[in-house]
Amino acid sequence: MPKPLQVSAKGGPGFVLTKQSRIVARGTDADEVGALMAAELRPATGFDLPVVSGRPTPRDVVLTIDPEAEFDEVEGNPEAYKIASTAKGVRVTGASRHGLFNGTQTLRQLLPAFAASPSRVNTTWTVPAVSILDAPRFSYRGLMLDVARSFLEVDEVKQVIDAAAAAKISVLHMHLADDQGWRIDITNSGRAAGDDIDYTALTRVSGATAVLGNPYQSADGHTGFYTQDDYRSLVRYAAEREIEIIPEIDIPGHTNAALAAIPQLNTAGSSHPATEDEPVAPHNGTIDVGYSYLDPTSEVTYTFIEHVFSQLAALTPSEFLHVGGDESHAMTQRYGHDGYVAFVERALAIVHGLSKKTIGWNEYAESGLAAGDGVQYWAGTTEHAKRAVIEDGAKLLVSPGNMSYLDMKYHPKTPIGLSWACSGDCDVAHYYDWSPQEVIAGVGDEHILGTEAPLWSETIRGVDQAEFMIFPRILAHGETGWTAESLRSPSDFAARLASVGPRLAAAGTNFYDGPQIAWSTELAGTDAALSVGSAGSVGSAGSAGSVGSAGSVGSAGSVSVGLLAAPGTKTDGTAVTVDEVDDADSTGGSSLTAPLTATVDFGDGSAPVPARFTASEPRDSLHAAGVYAVTAAHTYDSPGTYRGTITASDGSRARFTITVS
C-alpha cells in the first residue's frame, strides 16, 4: 500500500529476519535509511540489527542506492526501487535516497503486522519470496494539516509524519495562519528601513488563540505556536523520512489573526479599520470565512508580506511557498475582482523574488502565475486553473473537496467533521474511486503536479482525532497519486487495505475501522519473565513482573502472553466479536465470521485454559479497536523456561516464552 507497479511471487521459502540479521548499507546515504529502518524494527523484534558495510550473509538485509541500476520501465524516476527477497537474503535497491526509503517502507509491509509494534513481540519475522519493481505516478503526494485553527504540538506532527511516511506520502502542507490563530514565530530580524512592525506579536497574541467551540465540536481548539527552531526540527524530521514540508500563510483573506496582532495592518482599507477603542481586530474564533482581508492599497501590507515570506523562505528548503488566496469574498466586494488580482500579482512577485515558486488555491489562478507554480484546485470553476496550466505553464495540484477533504464525516453519526463537501457515505471507498486526470477536462498527467488531501481543523482537536479522520482515507488518496491508473481497482484496494488495519493498530495509529473493509486479524505472542517473592501482576510484552506470595513460584496470576489486532471488533473479555451494533460508533468491519476465542497452553504439561481479552483502547465513535492483550491465569510449580502456545478459534496460533526464576 500503495500498490506497486510489479509484484511477482517467487514461490519457495521466504527470508526470515533473526537476531543474527544485519542491515548492510551500500551507497551514499544508504546508512541513514538503514538506521531509520533498524530503529523502526528494533522495538518489535528485539534484535540489534546493526547497520554495517561490507559483505552480506544470507541472514542480512542489503540496502543499496544505485542511480545506475536497471529499473526497466521506470528508468529515470528518482523514487524508483526494487526488492528481491529469497531465503538467502533481501536486497532493496533505490535509484536515490528517496527510492531506497520507499523500498524500506514496502519491506516493512512484507513483514508481519506487529513489526510496527512499539514493544517486543514473539513471532517469526518472515518476508515472502518476492520480487518488486515500483515507482510513483506523481512525485507530489500530499497531506495538509490545518494547525492554524487548532494547534498540533511538535511531537504530534511527528507522529503524523511517521504514519504518513509509511504510506509513502511525500509532502506535508502546513496551514500555519488563518483567522483563528498564527502558528509560526516571525522575528524582527532583518526588518526593512522604516518598518516598525513588531512581528513577535503574531505568536505572542495570535499564538494564544484558536477556533472556538461550534455547532460541530463543543471543545475549543488548541493554542500554541512553533518557534523557528521547532519548525526547523519538523523540516529535518520530515526530510529524513522523505517528506517535504510546504508552509502556507494565507493572504489576502483568512488574515484576522494577523490583524489582531499587528496594529499597523489595521488601516482604513483593511477589513478592520483601527479605532481608538479597537486599534486591532478582535479575535474571531468562529468558523466563518471570507470576512477578513489585508489592505491592498497600503504599502505596509506589502512590507509585512515581504518580511514574513522572507523569513519563511529562509526556513524552508522546499522550492514552494503556499500563499493561500482563497475565499477573499469581502475584499472582492470592496475592491472588485481586479483589485484582488492586482494584490495577488504583487504578492506573487514578492515570493518569486525570494527564488521560490508559489502554490495557491484555485481562486488565485488568474494572477499572473509563472511556469512551475502550482494551482491547488479544491472547488468552483475550473476555467482559470485550466488556463494557468495550459497557457502559463503552471502545474495542477489536485484536491477536489468532495474526494479529498479529510475533515468530512465518514457517516452522519461521526461526532466530528463537516459535511459540506461530502455527505452520507464518505468512507474510504469514496476517496479511492476517482481519477486525477478527470478533475479538469483536458488536464492530463503531464500538467499535474500531484494530489493532496487536506485536513481542516474546525472540528479536530489533537492528534488522536486528526489520525481518526486521516486514516484510512489518506491511504486511498495516496494510492491515487502513486499507482498507475490502469492498475487501480476498488475491490483490489479494499482487499489489500484489510491487512493494513492490524498494522495501524499495532503501531498505535488511530483510524476509522468501519464496515466497508473486512479488516484482517493478527495474533502474536509476548514473552514475560516472572520472579518469586512479591504479590503483583505479570508485566506485558518483554517486561519483567512478579506473581505469587512470598515463598511460592508462579502462584495464580493474570499473565499477558499475547497481543491480538482485530479492527472493527469489541470484546466482553472472553471473546472478540465484530461490532455489528449500529449505535453511536456505527458498525465495524472484520474478516471474522464467528466470535473469536482462544486457549492458552502454558507449556508445562497442564491443560490449556481459556484466554481473556483486554482492549488497550475500546472501539468507540472516535477510536478504532485497539490491540487486545491476551491473558490467562496460571500457576507454575517450579522455576524454568516454558514455551507456550495461544490457539485461537479461527485457527491462528502464536508462541510465547515465560521464564520463571
PDB file of C-alpha atoms in Angstrom, residues 389-647:
ATOM      1  CA  VAL A 389      -1.857  25.270 -16.542  1.00  0.00           C
ATOM      2  CA  ILE A 390      -2.217  25.114 -20.315  1.00  0.00           C
ATOM      3  CA  GLU A 391      -1.123  28.653 -21.191  1.00  0.00           C
ATOM      4  CA  ASP A 392       1.136  29.808 -18.332  1.00  0.00           C
ATOM      5  CA  GLY A 393       2.913  26.516 -17.639  1.00  0.00           C
ATOM      6  CA  ALA A 394       1.631  26.173 -14.082  1.00  0.00           C
ATOM      7  CA  LYS A 395       1.022  22.726 -12.593  1.00  0.00           C
ATOM      8  CA  LEU A 396      -2.240  21.439 -11.173  1.00  0.00           C
ATOM      9  CA  LEU A 397      -2.340  20.162  -7.588  1.00  0.00           C
ATOM     10  CA  VAL A 398      -5.470  18.049  -7.418  1.00  0.00           C
ATOM     11  CA  SER A 399      -7.553  18.344  -4.215  1.00  0.00           C
ATOM     12  CA  PRO A 400     -11.240  18.213  -5.168  1.00  0.00           C
ATOM     13  CA  GLY A 401     -13.075  18.826  -1.907  1.00  0.00           C
ATOM     14  CA  ASN A 402     -15.627  16.075  -2.408  1.00  0.00           C
ATOM     15  CA  MET A 403     -12.915  13.446  -2.967  1.00  0.00           C
ATOM     16  CA  SER A 404     -10.011  14.826  -0.923  1.00  0.00           C
ATOM     17  CA  TYR A 405     -11.078  16.732   2.182  1.00  0.00           C
ATOM     18  CA  LEU A 406     -10.331  14.523   5.164  1.00  0.00           C
ATOM     19  CA  ASP A 407     -12.378  16.573   7.628  1.00  0.00           C
ATOM     20  CA  MET A 408     -15.630  15.307   6.139  1.00  0.00           C
ATOM     21  CA  LYS A 409     -17.706  12.987   8.341  1.00  0.00           C
ATOM     22  CA  TYR A 410     -17.408   9.301   7.492  1.00  0.00           C
ATOM     23  CA  HIS A 411     -21.164   8.979   8.000  1.00  0.00           C
ATOM     24  CA  PRO A 412     -23.868  11.125   9.602  1.00  0.00           C
ATOM     25  CA  LYS A 413     -23.125   9.717  13.099  1.00  0.00           C
ATOM     26  CA  THR A 414     -19.434  10.699  13.080  1.00  0.00           C
ATOM     27  CA  PRO A 415     -19.248  13.095  16.060  1.00  0.00           C
ATOM     28  CA  ILE A 416     -16.682  15.415  14.478  1.00  0.00           C
ATOM     29  CA  GLY A 417     -16.183  16.665  10.959  1.00  0.00           C
ATOM     30  CA  LEU A 418     -18.229  18.628   8.452  1.00  0.00           C
ATOM     31  CA  SER A 419     -20.386  17.546   5.515  1.00  0.00           C
ATOM     32  CA  TRP A 420     -20.461  20.400   3.018  1.00  0.00           C
ATOM     33  CA  ALA A 421     -18.129  18.688   0.524  1.00  0.00           C
ATOM     34  CA  CYS A 422     -19.224  15.102   1.114  1.00  0.00           C
ATOM     35  CA  SER A 423     -22.295  13.830   2.925  1.00  0.00           C
ATOM     36  CA  GLY A 424     -23.783  10.417   3.535  1.00  0.00           C
ATOM     37  CA  ASP A 425     -21.204   7.719   2.835  1.00  0.00           C
ATOM     38  CA  CYS A 426     -17.753   9.317   2.884  1.00  0.00           C
ATOM     39  CA  ASP A 427     -15.774   6.264   3.911  1.00  0.00           C
ATOM     40  CA  VAL A 428     -12.563   5.101   2.309  1.00  0.00           C
ATOM     41  CA  ALA A 429     -14.071   3.750  -0.933  1.00  0.00           C
ATOM     42  CA  HIS A 430     -15.340   7.211  -1.847  1.00  0.00           C
ATOM     43  CA  TYR A 431     -11.816   8.624  -1.534  1.00  0.00           C
ATOM     44  CA  TYR A 432     -10.407   5.942  -3.845  1.00  0.00           C
ATOM     45  CA  ASP A 433     -12.843   5.822  -6.719  1.00  0.00           C
ATOM     46  CA  TRP A 434     -11.849   8.916  -8.689  1.00  0.00           C
ATOM     47  CA  SER A 435      -9.187   9.902 -11.214  1.00  0.00           C
ATOM     48  CA  PRO A 436      -6.893  12.959 -11.027  1.00  0.00           C
ATOM     49  CA  GLN A 437      -6.910  13.473 -14.795  1.00  0.00           C
ATOM     50  CA  GLU A 438     -10.716  13.740 -14.820  1.00  0.00           C
ATOM     51  CA  VAL A 439     -10.973  16.631 -12.348  1.00  0.00           C
ATOM     52  CA  ILE A 440     -10.336  19.260 -15.044  1.00  0.00           C
ATOM     53  CA  ALA A 441     -11.093  18.144 -18.577  1.00  0.00           C
ATOM     54  CA  GLY A 442      -8.067  18.367 -20.832  1.00  0.00           C
ATOM     55  CA  VAL A 443      -5.537  18.484 -17.983  1.00  0.00           C
ATOM     56  CA  GLY A 444      -3.645  15.198 -18.026  1.00  0.00           C
ATOM     57  CA  ASP A 445      -0.730  13.749 -16.101  1.00  0.00           C
ATOM     58  CA  GLU A 446       1.828  15.913 -17.903  1.00  0.00           C
ATOM     59  CA  HIS A 447       0.157  19.012 -16.404  1.00  0.00           C
ATOM     60  CA  ILE A 448      -0.444  17.590 -12.920  1.00  0.00           C
ATOM     61  CA  LEU A 449       1.904  18.321 -10.016  1.00  0.00           C
ATOM     62  CA  GLY A 450       0.251  15.674  -7.865  1.00  0.00           C
ATOM     63  CA  THR A 451      -2.532  15.041  -5.367  1.00  0.00           C
ATOM     64  CA  GLU A 452      -3.182  16.337  -1.864  1.00  0.00           C
ATOM     65  CA  ALA A 453      -5.688  15.520   0.872  1.00  0.00           C
ATOM     66  CA  PRO A 454      -6.297  18.440   3.285  1.00  0.00           C
ATOM     67  CA  LEU A 455      -7.435  18.061   6.895  1.00  0.00           C
ATOM     68  CA  TRP A 456      -9.102  21.272   8.106  1.00  0.00           C
ATOM     69  CA  SER A 457      -9.438  21.592  11.863  1.00  0.00           C
ATOM     70  CA  GLU A 458     -12.678  23.457  12.565  1.00  0.00           C
ATOM     71  CA  THR A 459     -13.764  20.310  14.437  1.00  0.00           C
ATOM     72  CA  ILE A 460     -10.476  18.444  15.019  1.00  0.00           C
ATOM     73  CA  ARG A 461      -8.782  18.535  18.432  1.00  0.00           C
ATOM     74  CA  GLY A 462      -5.410  16.871  18.909  1.00  0.00           C
ATOM     75  CA  VAL A 463      -3.530  14.173  17.053  1.00  0.00           C
ATOM     76  CA  ASP A 464      -5.840  11.349  18.116  1.00  0.00           C
ATOM     77  CA  GLN A 465      -8.800  12.928  16.327  1.00  0.00           C
ATOM     78  CA  ALA A 466      -6.585  14.006  13.428  1.00  0.00           C
ATOM     79  CA  GLU A 467      -5.430  10.429  12.843  1.00  0.00           C
ATOM     80  CA  PHE A 468      -9.000   9.157  13.078  1.00  0.00           C
ATOM     81  CA  MET A 469     -10.065  11.435  10.221  1.00  0.00           C
ATOM     82  CA  ILE A 470      -6.882  10.925   8.177  1.00  0.00           C
ATOM     83  CA  PHE A 471      -6.684   7.126   8.227  1.00  0.00           C
ATOM     84  CA  PRO A 472      -7.537   5.075   6.261  1.00  0.00           C
ATOM     85  CA  ARG A 473      -8.679   7.684   3.711  1.00  0.00           C
ATOM     86  CA  ILE A 474      -5.171   9.062   3.119  1.00  0.00           C
ATOM     87  CA  LEU A 475      -4.156   5.562   2.020  1.00  0.00           C
ATOM     88  CA  ALA A 476      -6.794   5.691  -0.711  1.00  0.00           C
ATOM     89  CA  HIS A 477      -5.780   9.204  -1.727  1.00  0.00           C
ATOM     90  CA  GLY A 478      -2.090   8.308  -1.622  1.00  0.00           C
ATOM     91  CA  GLU A 479      -2.574   5.326  -3.912  1.00  0.00           C
ATOM     92  CA  THR A 480      -4.436   7.577  -6.338  1.00  0.00           C
ATOM     93  CA  GLY A 481      -1.268   9.656  -6.555  1.00  0.00           C
ATOM     94  CA  TRP A 482       1.146   6.715  -6.637  1.00  0.00           C
ATOM     95  CA  THR A 483      -0.303   3.893  -8.691  1.00  0.00           C
ATOM     96  CA  ALA A 484      -0.836   3.888 -12.463  1.00  0.00           C
ATOM     97  CA  GLU A 485      -4.486   4.321 -13.365  1.00  0.00           C
ATOM     98  CA  SER A 486      -4.569   1.009 -15.240  1.00  0.00           C
ATOM     99  CA  LEU A 487      -3.521  -0.897 -12.116  1.00  0.00           C
ATOM    100  CA  ARG A 488      -6.068   0.581  -9.709  1.00  0.00           C
ATOM    101  CA  SER A 489      -9.155  -1.367  -8.696  1.00  0.00           C
ATOM    102  CA  PRO A 490     -11.517  -0.534  -5.809  1.00  0.00           C
ATOM    103  CA  SER A 491     -12.074  -4.194  -4.902  1.00  0.00           C
ATOM    104  CA  ASP A 492      -8.367  -4.976  -5.020  1.00  0.00           C
ATOM    105  CA  PHE A 493      -7.640  -1.911  -2.888  1.00  0.00           C
ATOM    106  CA  ALA A 494     -10.214  -2.954  -0.287  1.00  0.00           C
ATOM    107  CA  ALA A 495      -8.698  -6.436  -0.084  1.00  0.00           C
ATOM    108  CA  ARG A 496      -5.187  -5.060   0.432  1.00  0.00           C
ATOM    109  CA  LEU A 497      -6.346  -2.385   2.865  1.00  0.00           C
ATOM    110  CA  ALA A 498      -7.808  -5.101   5.104  1.00  0.00           C
ATOM    111  CA  SER A 499      -4.295  -6.206   6.083  1.00  0.00           C
ATOM    112  CA  VAL A 500      -3.176  -2.636   6.812  1.00  0.00           C
ATOM    113  CA  GLY A 501      -5.642  -2.288   9.684  1.00  0.00           C
ATOM    114  CA  PRO A 502      -3.697  -4.563  12.063  1.00  0.00           C
ATOM    115  CA  ARG A 503      -0.516  -2.655  11.176  1.00  0.00           C
ATOM    116  CA  LEU A 504      -2.121   0.663  12.089  1.00  0.00           C
ATOM    117  CA  ALA A 505      -3.445  -0.849  15.309  1.00  0.00           C
ATOM    118  CA  ALA A 506      -0.062  -2.356  16.199  1.00  0.00           C
ATOM    119  CA  ALA A 507       1.645   0.993  15.603  1.00  0.00           C
ATOM    120  CA  GLY A 508      -0.864   2.805  17.819  1.00  0.00           C
ATOM    121  CA  THR A 509      -2.194   4.880  14.913  1.00  0.00           C
ATOM    122  CA  ASN A 510      -5.853   5.751  15.333  1.00  0.00           C
ATOM    123  CA  PHE A 511      -8.163   5.198  12.353  1.00  0.00           C
ATOM    124  CA  TYR A 512     -11.761   4.521  11.374  1.00  0.00           C
ATOM    125  CA  ASP A 513     -12.317   0.754  11.242  1.00  0.00           C
ATOM    126  CA  GLY A 514     -15.675   0.960   9.508  1.00  0.00           C
ATOM    127  CA  PRO A 515     -17.796  -1.680   7.778  1.00  0.00           C
ATOM    128  CA  GLN A 516     -16.589  -1.122   4.195  1.00  0.00           C
ATOM    129  CA  ILE A 517     -13.443  -3.183   4.896  1.00  0.00           C
ATOM    130  CA  ALA A 518     -13.267  -6.768   6.157  1.00  0.00           C
ATOM    131  CA  TRP A 519     -10.308  -5.924   8.388  1.00  0.00           C
ATOM    132  CA  SER A 520      -7.841  -8.756   8.974  1.00  0.00           C
ATOM    133  CA  THR A 521      -6.809 -10.015  12.400  1.00  0.00           C
ATOM    134  CA  GLU A 522      -3.304 -10.872  13.548  1.00  0.00           C
ATOM    135  CA  LEU A 523      -2.094 -12.698  16.645  1.00  0.00           C
ATOM    136  CA  ALA A 524       1.394 -12.595  18.191  1.00  0.00           C
ATOM    137  CA  GLY A 525       2.906 -13.871  21.414  1.00  0.00           C
ATOM    138  CA  THR A 526       4.575 -11.822  24.124  1.00  0.00           C
ATOM    139  CA  ASP A 527       7.279 -13.108  26.428  1.00  0.00           C
ATOM    140  CA  ALA A 528       7.472 -12.480  30.157  1.00  0.00           C
ATOM    141  CA  ALA A 529       9.934 -13.006  32.988  1.00  0.00           C
ATOM    142  CA  LEU A 530       8.500 -13.828  36.399  1.00  0.00           C
ATOM    143  CA  SER A 531      10.211 -13.754  39.760  1.00  0.00           C
ATOM    144  CA  VAL A 532       9.377 -15.155  43.158  1.00  0.00           C
ATOM    145  CA  GLY A 533       8.643 -13.214  46.250  1.00  0.00           C
ATOM    146  CA  SER A 534       6.120 -10.429  45.924  1.00  0.00           C
ATOM    147  CA  ALA A 535       2.459 -10.184  45.103  1.00  0.00           C
ATOM    148  CA  GLY A 536       1.520  -8.489  41.857  1.00  0.00           C
ATOM    149  CA  SER A 537       0.619  -8.990  38.251  1.00  0.00           C
ATOM    150  CA  VAL A 538       2.797 -10.031  35.365  1.00  0.00           C
ATOM    151  CA  GLY A 539       4.127  -7.366  33.067  1.00  0.00           C
ATOM    152  CA  SER A 540       3.234  -7.252  29.397  1.00  0.00           C
ATOM    153  CA  ALA A 541       5.382  -7.898  26.361  1.00  0.00           C
ATOM    154  CA  GLY A 542       9.049  -8.147  27.183  1.00  0.00           C
ATOM    155  CA  SER A 543       8.787  -6.655  30.670  1.00  0.00           C
ATOM    156  CA  ALA A 544       9.599  -8.292  33.963  1.00  0.00           C
ATOM    157  CA  GLY A 545       6.965  -8.803  36.622  1.00  0.00           C
ATOM    158  CA  SER A 546       6.290 -10.911  39.664  1.00  0.00           C
ATOM    159  CA  VAL A 547       3.469 -13.149  40.774  1.00  0.00           C
ATOM    160  CA  GLY A 548       2.520 -15.043  43.855  1.00  0.00           C
ATOM    161  CA  SER A 549       3.113 -14.621  47.533  1.00  0.00           C
ATOM    162  CA  ALA A 550       6.439 -14.859  49.292  1.00  0.00           C
ATOM    163  CA  GLY A 551       7.996 -18.295  49.103  1.00  0.00           C
ATOM    164  CA  SER A 552       5.939 -19.643  46.187  1.00  0.00           C
ATOM    165  CA  VAL A 553       6.709 -19.853  42.498  1.00  0.00           C
ATOM    166  CA  GLY A 554       4.243 -18.599  39.966  1.00  0.00           C
ATOM    167  CA  SER A 555       1.065 -18.537  42.040  1.00  0.00           C
ATOM    168  CA  ALA A 556      -2.128 -17.857  40.133  1.00  0.00           C
ATOM    169  CA  GLY A 557      -1.989 -14.513  38.361  1.00  0.00           C
ATOM    170  CA  SER A 558      -3.176 -12.997  35.134  1.00  0.00           C
ATOM    171  CA  VAL A 559      -0.319 -13.464  32.684  1.00  0.00           C
ATOM    172  CA  SER A 560      -0.084 -11.452  29.459  1.00  0.00           C
ATOM    173  CA  VAL A 561       1.003 -13.925  26.804  1.00  0.00           C
ATOM    174  CA  GLY A 562      -0.007 -12.308  23.520  1.00  0.00           C
ATOM    175  CA  LEU A 563      -1.441  -9.463  21.503  1.00  0.00           C
ATOM    176  CA  LEU A 564      -4.344  -9.544  19.066  1.00  0.00           C
ATOM    177  CA  ALA A 565      -5.005  -6.851  16.460  1.00  0.00           C
ATOM    178  CA  ALA A 566      -8.627  -7.079  15.333  1.00  0.00           C
ATOM    179  CA  PRO A 567     -10.011  -3.805  13.955  1.00  0.00           C
ATOM    180  CA  GLY A 568     -13.765  -3.362  13.840  1.00  0.00           C
ATOM    181  CA  THR A 569     -14.408  -5.521  16.905  1.00  0.00           C
ATOM    182  CA  LYS A 570     -15.333  -5.395  20.575  1.00  0.00           C
ATOM    183  CA  THR A 571     -14.871  -7.800  23.464  1.00  0.00           C
ATOM    184  CA  ASP A 572     -16.691  -8.939  26.575  1.00  0.00           C
ATOM    185  CA  GLY A 573     -13.404 -10.336  27.887  1.00  0.00           C
ATOM    186  CA  THR A 574     -13.993 -13.919  26.810  1.00  0.00           C
ATOM    187  CA  ALA A 575     -14.493 -13.459  23.053  1.00  0.00           C
ATOM    188  CA  VAL A 576     -13.773 -10.885  20.352  1.00  0.00           C
ATOM    189  CA  THR A 577     -16.713 -10.209  18.052  1.00  0.00           C
ATOM    190  CA  VAL A 578     -17.460  -7.978  15.110  1.00  0.00           C
ATOM    191  CA  ASP A 579     -19.151  -4.750  16.201  1.00  0.00           C
ATOM    192  CA  GLU A 580     -22.452  -5.223  14.405  1.00  0.00           C
ATOM    193  CA  VAL A 581     -24.498  -2.819  16.525  1.00  0.00           C
ATOM    194  CA  ASP A 582     -25.279   0.348  14.592  1.00  0.00           C
ATOM    195  CA  ASP A 583     -25.092   2.677  17.575  1.00  0.00           C
ATOM    196  CA  ALA A 584     -23.148   5.891  18.131  1.00  0.00           C
ATOM    197  CA  ASP A 585     -19.889   4.377  16.837  1.00  0.00           C
ATOM    198  CA  SER A 586     -21.631   2.729  13.869  1.00  0.00           C
ATOM    199  CA  THR A 587     -20.761  -0.815  12.864  1.00  0.00           C
ATOM    200  CA  GLY A 588     -17.270  -2.160  12.407  1.00  0.00           C
ATOM    201  CA  GLY A 589     -15.817  -4.316   9.677  1.00  0.00           C
ATOM    202  CA  SER A 590     -13.888  -7.544  10.180  1.00  0.00           C
ATOM    203  CA  SER A 591     -12.856 -10.760   8.452  1.00  0.00           C
ATOM    204  CA  LEU A 592     -14.148 -12.686  11.463  1.00  0.00           C
ATOM    205  CA  THR A 593     -17.182 -14.834  10.672  1.00  0.00           C
ATOM    206  CA  ALA A 594     -17.740 -16.014  14.254  1.00  0.00           C
ATOM    207  CA  PRO A 595     -16.746 -14.877  17.750  1.00  0.00           C
ATOM    208  CA  LEU A 596     -13.018 -15.378  18.299  1.00  0.00           C
ATOM    209  CA  THR A 597     -11.988 -17.202  21.448  1.00  0.00           C
ATOM    210  CA  ALA A 598      -8.624 -18.670  22.411  1.00  0.00           C
ATOM    211  CA  THR A 599      -6.965 -21.111  24.736  1.00  0.00           C
ATOM    212  CA  VAL A 600      -3.521 -20.864  26.316  1.00  0.00           C
ATOM    213  CA  ASP A 601      -1.171 -23.798  26.769  1.00  0.00           C
ATOM    214  CA  PHE A 602       1.432 -22.650  29.289  1.00  0.00           C
ATOM    215  CA  GLY A 603       3.954 -25.298  28.190  1.00  0.00           C
ATOM    216  CA  ASP A 604       4.320 -27.137  31.490  1.00  0.00           C
ATOM    217  CA  GLY A 605       2.109 -30.121  30.724  1.00  0.00           C
ATOM    218  CA  SER A 606      -1.017 -28.634  32.279  1.00  0.00           C
ATOM    219  CA  ALA A 607      -4.283 -28.474  30.366  1.00  0.00           C
ATOM    220  CA  PRO A 608      -4.893 -25.392  28.193  1.00  0.00           C
ATOM    221  CA  VAL A 609      -7.016 -22.700  29.812  1.00  0.00           C
ATOM    222  CA  PRO A 610      -9.360 -20.104  28.298  1.00  0.00           C
ATOM    223  CA  ALA A 611      -7.821 -16.788  27.337  1.00  0.00           C
ATOM    224  CA  ARG A 612      -9.215 -13.401  28.191  1.00  0.00           C
ATOM    225  CA  PHE A 613      -9.001 -10.264  26.058  1.00  0.00           C
ATOM    226  CA  THR A 614      -8.451  -6.715  27.291  1.00  0.00           C
ATOM    227  CA  ALA A 615      -8.629  -3.787  24.870  1.00  0.00           C
ATOM    228  CA  SER A 616      -5.900  -1.171  25.045  1.00  0.00           C
ATOM    229  CA  GLU A 617      -8.437   1.246  23.506  1.00  0.00           C
ATOM    230  CA  PRO A 618     -12.042   0.024  23.233  1.00  0.00           C
ATOM    231  CA  ARG A 619     -13.723   0.799  19.927  1.00  0.00           C
ATOM    232  CA  ASP A 620     -15.943   3.886  20.112  1.00  0.00           C
ATOM    233  CA  SER A 621     -17.149   6.713  17.909  1.00  0.00           C
ATOM    234  CA  LEU A 622     -13.666   8.274  17.677  1.00  0.00           C
ATOM    235  CA  HIS A 623     -11.350   5.266  18.058  1.00  0.00           C
ATOM    236  CA  ALA A 624     -10.599   2.081  16.217  1.00  0.00           C
ATOM    237  CA  ALA A 625     -10.421  -1.075  18.271  1.00  0.00           C
ATOM    238  CA  GLY A 626      -7.014  -1.023  19.925  1.00  0.00           C
ATOM    239  CA  VAL A 627      -4.738  -4.022  20.287  1.00  0.00           C
ATOM    240  CA  TYR A 628      -6.099  -6.618  22.714  1.00  0.00           C
ATOM    241  CA  ALA A 629      -3.867  -8.104  25.399  1.00  0.00           C
ATOM    242  CA  VAL A 630      -4.325 -11.875  25.565  1.00  0.00           C
ATOM    243  CA  THR A 631      -4.125 -13.041  29.177  1.00  0.00           C
ATOM    244  CA  ALA A 632      -4.796 -16.160  31.219  1.00  0.00           C
ATOM    245  CA  ALA A 633      -4.457 -17.299  34.825  1.00  0.00           C
ATOM    246  CA  HIS A 634      -1.879 -19.955  35.674  1.00  0.00           C
ATOM    247  CA  THR A 635       0.310 -21.384  38.417  1.00  0.00           C
ATOM    248  CA  TYR A 636       3.829 -22.659  37.692  1.00  0.00           C
ATOM    249  CA  ASP A 637       5.074 -25.235  40.189  1.00  0.00           C
ATOM    250  CA  SER A 638       8.800 -24.750  39.625  1.00  0.00           C
ATOM    251  CA  PRO A 639      11.320 -22.381  38.082  1.00  0.00           C
ATOM    252  CA  GLY A 640      12.268 -22.848  34.457  1.00  0.00           C
ATOM    253  CA  THR A 641      11.776 -21.643  30.906  1.00  0.00           C
ATOM    254  CA  TYR A 642       8.368 -22.512  29.498  1.00  0.00           C
ATOM    255  CA  ARG A 643       7.343 -22.262  25.852  1.00  0.00           C
ATOM    256  CA  GLY A 644       3.615 -21.880  25.495  1.00  0.00           C
ATOM    257  CA  THR A 645       1.070 -21.550  22.711  1.00  0.00           C
ATOM    258  CA  ILE A 646      -2.039 -19.475  22.123  1.00  0.00           C
ATOM    259  CA  THR A 647      -4.546 -21.203  19.861  1.00  0.00           C
TER     260      THR A 647
END
